[in-house]
N, CA and C atoms as an extended XYZ file, in Angstrom:
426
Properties=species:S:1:pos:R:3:atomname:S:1:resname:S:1:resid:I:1 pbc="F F F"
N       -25.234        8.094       17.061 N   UNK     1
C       -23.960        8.704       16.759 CA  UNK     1
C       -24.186       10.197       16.526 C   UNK     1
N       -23.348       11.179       17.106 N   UNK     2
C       -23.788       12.709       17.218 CA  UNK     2
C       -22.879       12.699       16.054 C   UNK     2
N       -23.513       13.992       15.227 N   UNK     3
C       -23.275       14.616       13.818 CA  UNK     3
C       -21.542       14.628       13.890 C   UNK     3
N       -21.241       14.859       14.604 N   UNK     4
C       -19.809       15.179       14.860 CA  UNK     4
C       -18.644       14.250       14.524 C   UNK     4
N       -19.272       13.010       15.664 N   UNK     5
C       -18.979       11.709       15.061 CA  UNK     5
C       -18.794       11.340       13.674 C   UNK     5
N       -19.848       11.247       13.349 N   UNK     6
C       -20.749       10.839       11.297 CA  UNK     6
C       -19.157       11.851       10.801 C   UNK     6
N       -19.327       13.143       10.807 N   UNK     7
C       -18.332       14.030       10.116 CA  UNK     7
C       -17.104       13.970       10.085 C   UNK     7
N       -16.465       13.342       11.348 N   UNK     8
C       -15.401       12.846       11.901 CA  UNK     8
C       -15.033       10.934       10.847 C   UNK     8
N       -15.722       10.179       11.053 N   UNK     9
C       -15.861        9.643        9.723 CA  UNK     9
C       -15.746        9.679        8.211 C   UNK     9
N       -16.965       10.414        8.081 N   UNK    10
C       -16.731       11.010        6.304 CA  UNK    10
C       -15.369       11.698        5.872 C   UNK    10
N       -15.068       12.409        6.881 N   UNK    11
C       -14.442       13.505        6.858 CA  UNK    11
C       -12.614       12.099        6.131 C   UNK    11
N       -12.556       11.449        7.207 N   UNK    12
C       -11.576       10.507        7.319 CA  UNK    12
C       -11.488        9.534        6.054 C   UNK    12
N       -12.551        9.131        5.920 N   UNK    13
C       -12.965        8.022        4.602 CA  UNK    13
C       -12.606        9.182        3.539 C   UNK    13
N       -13.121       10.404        3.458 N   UNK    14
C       -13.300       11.066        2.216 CA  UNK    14
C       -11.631       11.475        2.220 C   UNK    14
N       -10.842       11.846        2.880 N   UNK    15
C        -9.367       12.398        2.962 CA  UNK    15
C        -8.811       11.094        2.383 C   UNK    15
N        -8.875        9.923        2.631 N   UNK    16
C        -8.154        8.803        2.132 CA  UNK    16
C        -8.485        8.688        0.652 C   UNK    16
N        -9.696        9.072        0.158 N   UNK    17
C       -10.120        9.043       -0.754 CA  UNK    17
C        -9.603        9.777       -2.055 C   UNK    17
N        -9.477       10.831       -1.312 N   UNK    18
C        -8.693       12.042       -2.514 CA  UNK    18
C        -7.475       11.450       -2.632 C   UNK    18
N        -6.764       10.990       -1.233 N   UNK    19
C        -5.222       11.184       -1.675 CA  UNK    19
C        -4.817        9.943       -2.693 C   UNK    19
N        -5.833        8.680       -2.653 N   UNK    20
C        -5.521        7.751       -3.172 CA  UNK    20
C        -5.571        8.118       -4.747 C   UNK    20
N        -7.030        9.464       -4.958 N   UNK    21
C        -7.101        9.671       -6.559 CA  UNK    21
C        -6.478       10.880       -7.113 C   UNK    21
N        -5.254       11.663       -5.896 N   UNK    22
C        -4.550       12.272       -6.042 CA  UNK    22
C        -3.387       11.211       -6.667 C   UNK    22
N        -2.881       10.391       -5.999 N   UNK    23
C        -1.585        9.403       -5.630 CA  UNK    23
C        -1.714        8.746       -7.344 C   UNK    23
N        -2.964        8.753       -7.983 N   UNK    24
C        -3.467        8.182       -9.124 CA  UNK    24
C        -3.581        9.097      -10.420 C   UNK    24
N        -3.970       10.140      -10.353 N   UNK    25
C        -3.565       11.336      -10.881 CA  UNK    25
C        -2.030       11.541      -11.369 C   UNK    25
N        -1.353       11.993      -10.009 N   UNK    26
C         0.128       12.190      -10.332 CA  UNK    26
C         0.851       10.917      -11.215 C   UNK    26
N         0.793        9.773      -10.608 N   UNK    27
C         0.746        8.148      -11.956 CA  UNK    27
C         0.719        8.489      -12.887 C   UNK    27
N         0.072        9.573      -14.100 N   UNK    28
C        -0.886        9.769      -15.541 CA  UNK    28
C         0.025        8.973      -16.193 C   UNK    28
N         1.112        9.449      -16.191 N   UNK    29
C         2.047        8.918      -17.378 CA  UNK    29
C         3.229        7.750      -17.070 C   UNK    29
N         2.542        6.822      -16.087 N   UNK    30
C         3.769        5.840      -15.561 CA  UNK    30
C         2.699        4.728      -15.628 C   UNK    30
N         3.159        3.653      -16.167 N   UNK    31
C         3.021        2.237      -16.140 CA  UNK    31
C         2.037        1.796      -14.976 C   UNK    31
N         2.569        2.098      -13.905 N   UNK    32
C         2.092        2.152      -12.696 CA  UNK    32
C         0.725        2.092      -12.208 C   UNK    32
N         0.186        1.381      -11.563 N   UNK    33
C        -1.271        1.216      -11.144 CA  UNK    33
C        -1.597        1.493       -9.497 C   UNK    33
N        -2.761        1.701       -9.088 N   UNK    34
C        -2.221        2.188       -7.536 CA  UNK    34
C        -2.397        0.924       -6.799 C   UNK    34
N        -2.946       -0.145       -7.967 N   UNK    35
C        -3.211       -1.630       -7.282 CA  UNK    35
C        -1.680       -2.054       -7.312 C   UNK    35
N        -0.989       -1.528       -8.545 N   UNK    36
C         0.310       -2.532       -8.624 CA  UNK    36
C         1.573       -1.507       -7.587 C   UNK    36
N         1.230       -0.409       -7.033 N   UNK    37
C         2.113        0.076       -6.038 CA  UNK    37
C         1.544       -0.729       -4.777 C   UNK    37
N         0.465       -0.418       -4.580 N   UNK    38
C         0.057       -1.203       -3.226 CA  UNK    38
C         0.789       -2.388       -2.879 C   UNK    38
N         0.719       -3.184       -4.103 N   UNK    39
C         1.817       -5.194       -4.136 CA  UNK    39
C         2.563       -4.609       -3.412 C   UNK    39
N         3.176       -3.869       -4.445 N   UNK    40
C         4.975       -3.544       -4.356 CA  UNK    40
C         5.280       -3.011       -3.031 C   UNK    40
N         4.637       -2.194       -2.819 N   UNK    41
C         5.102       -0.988       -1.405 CA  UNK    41
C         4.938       -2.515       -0.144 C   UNK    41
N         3.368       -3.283       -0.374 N   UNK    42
C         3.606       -4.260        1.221 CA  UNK    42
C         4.602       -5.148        0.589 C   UNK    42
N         4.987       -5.514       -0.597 N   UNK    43
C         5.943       -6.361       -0.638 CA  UNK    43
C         7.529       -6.152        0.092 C   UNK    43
N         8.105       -5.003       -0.744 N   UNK    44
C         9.339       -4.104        0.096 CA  UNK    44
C         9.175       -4.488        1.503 C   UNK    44
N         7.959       -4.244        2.023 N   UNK    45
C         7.686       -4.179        3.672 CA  UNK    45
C         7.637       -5.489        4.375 C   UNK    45
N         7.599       -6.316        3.686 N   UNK    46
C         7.235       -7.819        4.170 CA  UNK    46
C         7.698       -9.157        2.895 C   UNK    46
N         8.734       -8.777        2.751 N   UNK    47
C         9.572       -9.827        1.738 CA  UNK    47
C         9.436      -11.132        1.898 C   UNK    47
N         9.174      -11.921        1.081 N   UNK    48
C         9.392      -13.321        2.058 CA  UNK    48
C         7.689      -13.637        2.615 C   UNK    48
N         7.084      -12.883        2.239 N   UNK    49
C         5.507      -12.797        2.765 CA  UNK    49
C         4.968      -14.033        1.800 C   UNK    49
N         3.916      -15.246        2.241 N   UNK    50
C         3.262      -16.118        1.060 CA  UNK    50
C         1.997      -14.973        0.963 C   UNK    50
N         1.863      -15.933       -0.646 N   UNK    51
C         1.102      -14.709       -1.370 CA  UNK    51
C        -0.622      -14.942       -0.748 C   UNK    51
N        -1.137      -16.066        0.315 N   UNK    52
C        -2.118      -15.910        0.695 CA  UNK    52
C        -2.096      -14.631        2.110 C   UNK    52
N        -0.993      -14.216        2.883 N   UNK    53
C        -0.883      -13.382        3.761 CA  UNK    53
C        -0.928      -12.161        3.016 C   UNK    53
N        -0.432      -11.700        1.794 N   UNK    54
C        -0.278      -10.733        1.175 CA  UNK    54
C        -1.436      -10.501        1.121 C   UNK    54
N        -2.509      -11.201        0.344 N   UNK    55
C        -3.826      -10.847       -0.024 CA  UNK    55
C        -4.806      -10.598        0.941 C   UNK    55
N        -4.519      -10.833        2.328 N   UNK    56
C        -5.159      -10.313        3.358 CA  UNK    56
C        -4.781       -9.220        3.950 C   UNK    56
N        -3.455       -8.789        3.730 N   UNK    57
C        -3.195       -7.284        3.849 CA  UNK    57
C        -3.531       -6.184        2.988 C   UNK    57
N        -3.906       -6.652        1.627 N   UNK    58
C        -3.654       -5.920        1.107 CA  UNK    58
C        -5.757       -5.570        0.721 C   UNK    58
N        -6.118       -6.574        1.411 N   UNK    59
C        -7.723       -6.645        1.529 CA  UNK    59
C        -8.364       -7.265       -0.023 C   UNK    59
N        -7.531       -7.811       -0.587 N   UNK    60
C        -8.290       -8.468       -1.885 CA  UNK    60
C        -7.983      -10.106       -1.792 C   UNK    60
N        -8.972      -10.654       -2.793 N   UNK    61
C        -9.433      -12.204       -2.981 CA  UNK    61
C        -8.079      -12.687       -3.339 C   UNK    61
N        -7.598      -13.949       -2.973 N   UNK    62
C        -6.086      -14.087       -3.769 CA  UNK    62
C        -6.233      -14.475       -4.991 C   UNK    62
N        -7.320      -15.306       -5.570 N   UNK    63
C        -6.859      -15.145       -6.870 CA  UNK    63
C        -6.759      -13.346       -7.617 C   UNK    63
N        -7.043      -12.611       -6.815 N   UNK    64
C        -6.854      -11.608       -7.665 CA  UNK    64
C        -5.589      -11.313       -7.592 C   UNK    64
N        -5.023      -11.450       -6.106 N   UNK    65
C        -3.658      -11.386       -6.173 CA  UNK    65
C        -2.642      -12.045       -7.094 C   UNK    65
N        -3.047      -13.217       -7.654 N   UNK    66
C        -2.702      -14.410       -8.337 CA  UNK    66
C        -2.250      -13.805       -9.583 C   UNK    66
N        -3.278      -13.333      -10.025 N   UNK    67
C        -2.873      -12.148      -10.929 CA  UNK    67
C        -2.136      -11.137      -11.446 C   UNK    67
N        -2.143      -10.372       -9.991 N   UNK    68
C        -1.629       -9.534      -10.432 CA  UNK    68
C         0.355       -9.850       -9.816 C   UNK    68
N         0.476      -10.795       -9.298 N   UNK    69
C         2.377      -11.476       -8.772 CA  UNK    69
C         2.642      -12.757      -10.372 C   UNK    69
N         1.363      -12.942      -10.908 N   UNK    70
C         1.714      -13.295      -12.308 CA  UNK    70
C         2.347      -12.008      -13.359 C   UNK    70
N         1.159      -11.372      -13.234 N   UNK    71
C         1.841      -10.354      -14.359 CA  UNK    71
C         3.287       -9.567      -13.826 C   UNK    71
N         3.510       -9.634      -12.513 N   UNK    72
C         4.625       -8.481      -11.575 CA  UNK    72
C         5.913       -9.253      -12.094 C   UNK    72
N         5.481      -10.595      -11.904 N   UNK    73
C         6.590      -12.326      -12.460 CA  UNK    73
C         7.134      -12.159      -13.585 C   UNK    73
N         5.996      -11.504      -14.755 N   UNK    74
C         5.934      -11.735      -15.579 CA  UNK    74
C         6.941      -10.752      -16.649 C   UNK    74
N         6.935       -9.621      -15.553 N   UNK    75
C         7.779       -8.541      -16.302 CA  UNK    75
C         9.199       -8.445      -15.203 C   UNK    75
N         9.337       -9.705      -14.481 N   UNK    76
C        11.134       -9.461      -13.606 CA  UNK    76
C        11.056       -8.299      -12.593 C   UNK    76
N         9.738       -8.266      -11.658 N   UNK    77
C         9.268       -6.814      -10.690 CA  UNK    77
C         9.642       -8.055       -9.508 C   UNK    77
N         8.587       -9.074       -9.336 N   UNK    78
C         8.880      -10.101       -8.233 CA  UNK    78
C         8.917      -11.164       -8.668 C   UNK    78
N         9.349      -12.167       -7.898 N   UNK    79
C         9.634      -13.707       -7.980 CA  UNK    79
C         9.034      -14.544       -6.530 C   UNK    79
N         8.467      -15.593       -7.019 N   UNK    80
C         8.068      -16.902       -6.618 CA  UNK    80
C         9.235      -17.582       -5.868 C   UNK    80
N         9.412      -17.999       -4.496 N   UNK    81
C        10.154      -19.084       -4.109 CA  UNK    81
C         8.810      -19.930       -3.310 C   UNK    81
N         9.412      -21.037       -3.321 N   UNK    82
C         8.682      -21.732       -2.667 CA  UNK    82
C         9.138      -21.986       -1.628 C   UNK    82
N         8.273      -22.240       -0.218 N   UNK    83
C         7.879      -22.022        1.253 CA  UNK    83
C         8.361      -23.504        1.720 C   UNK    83
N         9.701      -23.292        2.410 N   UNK    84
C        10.547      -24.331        2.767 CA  UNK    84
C         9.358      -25.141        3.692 C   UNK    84
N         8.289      -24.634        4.646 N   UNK    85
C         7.455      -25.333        5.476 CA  UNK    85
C         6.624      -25.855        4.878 C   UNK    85
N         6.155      -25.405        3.498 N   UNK    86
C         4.647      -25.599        2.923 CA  UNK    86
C         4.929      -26.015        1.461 C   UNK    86
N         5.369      -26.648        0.928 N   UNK    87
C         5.672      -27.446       -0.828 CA  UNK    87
C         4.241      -26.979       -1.375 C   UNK    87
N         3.288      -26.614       -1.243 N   UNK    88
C         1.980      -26.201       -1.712 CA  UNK    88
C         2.229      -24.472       -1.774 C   UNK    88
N         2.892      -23.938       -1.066 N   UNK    89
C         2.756      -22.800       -0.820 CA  UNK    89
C         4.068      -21.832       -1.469 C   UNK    89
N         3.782      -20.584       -1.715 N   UNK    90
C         5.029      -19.594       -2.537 CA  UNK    90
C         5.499      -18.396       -1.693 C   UNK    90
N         6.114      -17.872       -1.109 N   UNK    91
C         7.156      -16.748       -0.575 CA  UNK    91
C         7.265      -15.930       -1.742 C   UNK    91
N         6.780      -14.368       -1.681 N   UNK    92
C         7.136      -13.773       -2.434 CA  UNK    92
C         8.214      -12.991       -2.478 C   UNK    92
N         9.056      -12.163       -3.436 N   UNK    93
C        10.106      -11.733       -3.120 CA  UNK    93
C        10.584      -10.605       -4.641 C   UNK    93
N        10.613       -9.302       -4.485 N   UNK    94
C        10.598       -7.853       -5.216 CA  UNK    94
C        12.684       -8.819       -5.411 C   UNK    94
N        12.393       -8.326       -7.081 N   UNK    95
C        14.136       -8.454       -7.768 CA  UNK    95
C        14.676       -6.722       -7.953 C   UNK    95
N        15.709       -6.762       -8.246 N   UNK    96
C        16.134       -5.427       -8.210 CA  UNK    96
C        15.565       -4.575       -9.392 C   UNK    96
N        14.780       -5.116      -10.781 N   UNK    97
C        14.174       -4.365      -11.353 CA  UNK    97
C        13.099       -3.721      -10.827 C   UNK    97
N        12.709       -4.415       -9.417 N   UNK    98
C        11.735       -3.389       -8.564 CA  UNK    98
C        11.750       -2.294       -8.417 C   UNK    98
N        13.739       -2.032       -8.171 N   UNK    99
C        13.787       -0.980       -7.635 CA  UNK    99
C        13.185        0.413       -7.694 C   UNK    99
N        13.385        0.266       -9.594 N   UNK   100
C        12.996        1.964       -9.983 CA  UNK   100
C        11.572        2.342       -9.857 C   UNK   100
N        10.997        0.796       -9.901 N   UNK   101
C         9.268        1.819       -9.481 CA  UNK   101
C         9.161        1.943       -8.276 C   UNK   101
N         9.612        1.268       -7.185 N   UNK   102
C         9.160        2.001       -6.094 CA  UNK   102
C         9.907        3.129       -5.564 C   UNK   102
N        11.047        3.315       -6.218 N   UNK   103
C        11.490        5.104       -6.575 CA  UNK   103
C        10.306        5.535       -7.190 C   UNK   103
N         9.917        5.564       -7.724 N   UNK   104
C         8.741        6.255       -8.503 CA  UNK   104
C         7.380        6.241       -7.719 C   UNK   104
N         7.086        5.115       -6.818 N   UNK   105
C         6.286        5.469       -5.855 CA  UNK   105
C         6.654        5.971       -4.935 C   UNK   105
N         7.823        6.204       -3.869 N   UNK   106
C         8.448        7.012       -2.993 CA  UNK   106
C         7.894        8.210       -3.622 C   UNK   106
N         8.636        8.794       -4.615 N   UNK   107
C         8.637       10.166       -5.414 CA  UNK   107
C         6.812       10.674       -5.196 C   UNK   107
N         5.902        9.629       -6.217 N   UNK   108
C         4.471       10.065       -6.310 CA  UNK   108
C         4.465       10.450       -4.928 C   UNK   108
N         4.664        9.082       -3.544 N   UNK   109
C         4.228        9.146       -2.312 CA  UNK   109
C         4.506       10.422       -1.362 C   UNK   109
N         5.796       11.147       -1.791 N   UNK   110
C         6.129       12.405       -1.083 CA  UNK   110
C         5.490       13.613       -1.589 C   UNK   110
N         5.137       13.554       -3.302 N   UNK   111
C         3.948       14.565       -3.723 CA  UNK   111
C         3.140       14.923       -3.083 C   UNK   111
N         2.000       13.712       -3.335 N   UNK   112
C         0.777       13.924       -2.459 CA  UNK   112
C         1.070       13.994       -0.983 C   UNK   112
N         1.716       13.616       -0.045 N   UNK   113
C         1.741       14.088        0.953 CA  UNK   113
C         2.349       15.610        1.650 C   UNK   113
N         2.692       16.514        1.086 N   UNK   114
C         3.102       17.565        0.847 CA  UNK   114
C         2.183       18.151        0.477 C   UNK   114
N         1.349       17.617       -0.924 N   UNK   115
C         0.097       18.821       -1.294 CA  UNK   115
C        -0.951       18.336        0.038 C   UNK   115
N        -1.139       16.804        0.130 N   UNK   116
C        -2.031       16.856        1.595 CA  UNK   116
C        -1.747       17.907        3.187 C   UNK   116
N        -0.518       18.133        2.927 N   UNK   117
C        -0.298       18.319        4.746 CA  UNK   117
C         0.154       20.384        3.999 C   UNK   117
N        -0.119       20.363        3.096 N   UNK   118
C         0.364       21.959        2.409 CA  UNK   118
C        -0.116       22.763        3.290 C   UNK   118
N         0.309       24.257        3.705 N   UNK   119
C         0.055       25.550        4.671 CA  UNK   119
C         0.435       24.860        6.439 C   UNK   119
N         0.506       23.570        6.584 N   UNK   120
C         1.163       23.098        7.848 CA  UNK   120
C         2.196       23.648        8.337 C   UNK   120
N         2.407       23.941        9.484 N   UNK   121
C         3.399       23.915       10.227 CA  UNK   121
C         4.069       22.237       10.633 C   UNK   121
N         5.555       22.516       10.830 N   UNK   122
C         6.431       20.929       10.793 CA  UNK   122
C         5.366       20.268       12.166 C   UNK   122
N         5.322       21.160       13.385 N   UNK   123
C         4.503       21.001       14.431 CA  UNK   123
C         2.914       20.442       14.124 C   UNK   123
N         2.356       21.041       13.191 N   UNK   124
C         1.117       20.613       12.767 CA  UNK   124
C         1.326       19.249       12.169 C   UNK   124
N         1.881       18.444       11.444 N   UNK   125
C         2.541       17.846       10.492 CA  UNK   125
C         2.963       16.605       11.335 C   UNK   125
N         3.265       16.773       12.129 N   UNK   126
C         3.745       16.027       13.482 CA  UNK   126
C         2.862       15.561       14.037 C   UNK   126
N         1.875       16.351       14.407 N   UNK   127
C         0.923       16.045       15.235 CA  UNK   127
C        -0.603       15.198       14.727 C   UNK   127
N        -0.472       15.885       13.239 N   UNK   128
C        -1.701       14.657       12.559 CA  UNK   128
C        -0.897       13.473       12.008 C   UNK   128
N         0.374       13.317       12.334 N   UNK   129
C         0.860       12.006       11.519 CA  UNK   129
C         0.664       11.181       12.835 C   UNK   129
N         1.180       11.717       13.800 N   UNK   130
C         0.921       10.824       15.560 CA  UNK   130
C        -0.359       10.712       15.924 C   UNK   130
N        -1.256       11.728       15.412 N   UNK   131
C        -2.862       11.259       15.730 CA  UNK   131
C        -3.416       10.332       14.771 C   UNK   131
N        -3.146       10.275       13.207 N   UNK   132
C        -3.427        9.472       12.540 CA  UNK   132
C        -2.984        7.682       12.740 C   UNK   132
N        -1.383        7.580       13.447 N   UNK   133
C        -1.120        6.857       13.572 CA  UNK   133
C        -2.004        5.922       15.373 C   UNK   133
N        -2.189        6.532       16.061 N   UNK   134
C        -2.795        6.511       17.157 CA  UNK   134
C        -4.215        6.010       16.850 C   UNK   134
N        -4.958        6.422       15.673 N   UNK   135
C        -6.022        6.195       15.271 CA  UNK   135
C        -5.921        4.604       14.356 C   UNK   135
N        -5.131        4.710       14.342 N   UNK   136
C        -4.764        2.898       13.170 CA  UNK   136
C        -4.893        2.358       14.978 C   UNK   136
N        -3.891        2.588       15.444 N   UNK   137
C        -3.798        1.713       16.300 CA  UNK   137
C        -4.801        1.357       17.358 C   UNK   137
N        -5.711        2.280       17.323 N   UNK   138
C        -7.265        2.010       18.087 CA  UNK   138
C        -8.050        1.502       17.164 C   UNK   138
N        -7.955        1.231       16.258 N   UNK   139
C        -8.943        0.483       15.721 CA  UNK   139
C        -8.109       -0.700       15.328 C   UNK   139
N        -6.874       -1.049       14.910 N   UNK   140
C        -6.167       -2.709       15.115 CA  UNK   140
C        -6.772       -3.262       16.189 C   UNK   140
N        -6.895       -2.751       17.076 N   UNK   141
C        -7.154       -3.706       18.580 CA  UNK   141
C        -8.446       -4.169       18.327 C   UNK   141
N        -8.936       -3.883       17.692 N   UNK   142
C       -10.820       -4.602       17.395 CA  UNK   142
C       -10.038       -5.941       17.318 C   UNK   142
């Protein structure tokens, strides 16, 4: 692999890196965890998701997930239905007390991306969101 490559890497791993302990930073003073936005944000995105699909999107063990849609349960964020195909299995589903934190992650989420993409042109801005996205999508196909 030429140096370029390797840098092209780091470079990528390390940018995800900041923004996540940027995205965690701006959080200081909210309830909020960047594990318990992560639920929330693929939840919004995939309602109705069972909580073993969740935990493979979201790249953790499900009992950890187990956990953490207990405690989300636990404070009226999401709710449990059970999976008309599967009597063993649960459908998850964000209640409207969701709403205000993921206002509050929208809000964090437009921060950091603003201080990330800062001195850009809209054109520049454009063009690493379509190359970034281009880049997910070459590596999905593995």
């Amino acid at each position: 692999m030429a140096l370029s490559e390797i840098s092209f890497t780091l470079l990528l791993a390390d940018a995800a890196r900041q923004m996540r302990h940027s995205f965690v930073a701006t959080l200081h003073n909210s309830p909020l965890t960047l594990a318990r936005a992560r639920v929330l944000i693929h939840l919004e995105r995939n309602e109705g998701i069972r909580q073993v699909a969740l935990a493979e999107l979201l790249e953790i063990q499900p009992m950890t997930l187990v956990r953490m849609i207990d405690q989300l349960a636990s404070e009226g964020l999401v709710e449990r239905r059970p999976d008309p195909a599967d009597r063993r299995a649960h459908r998850l589903y964000l209640t409207e007390s969701a709403r205000p934190q993921l206002e509050i992650i929208a809000e964090v989420g437009v921060a950091v991306r603003e201080k990330a993409l800062a001195g850009m042109t809209e054109a520049e801005r454009a063009q690493t969101i379509a190359l970034l996205e281009r880049i997910c999508r070459n590596l999905a196909t593995e």
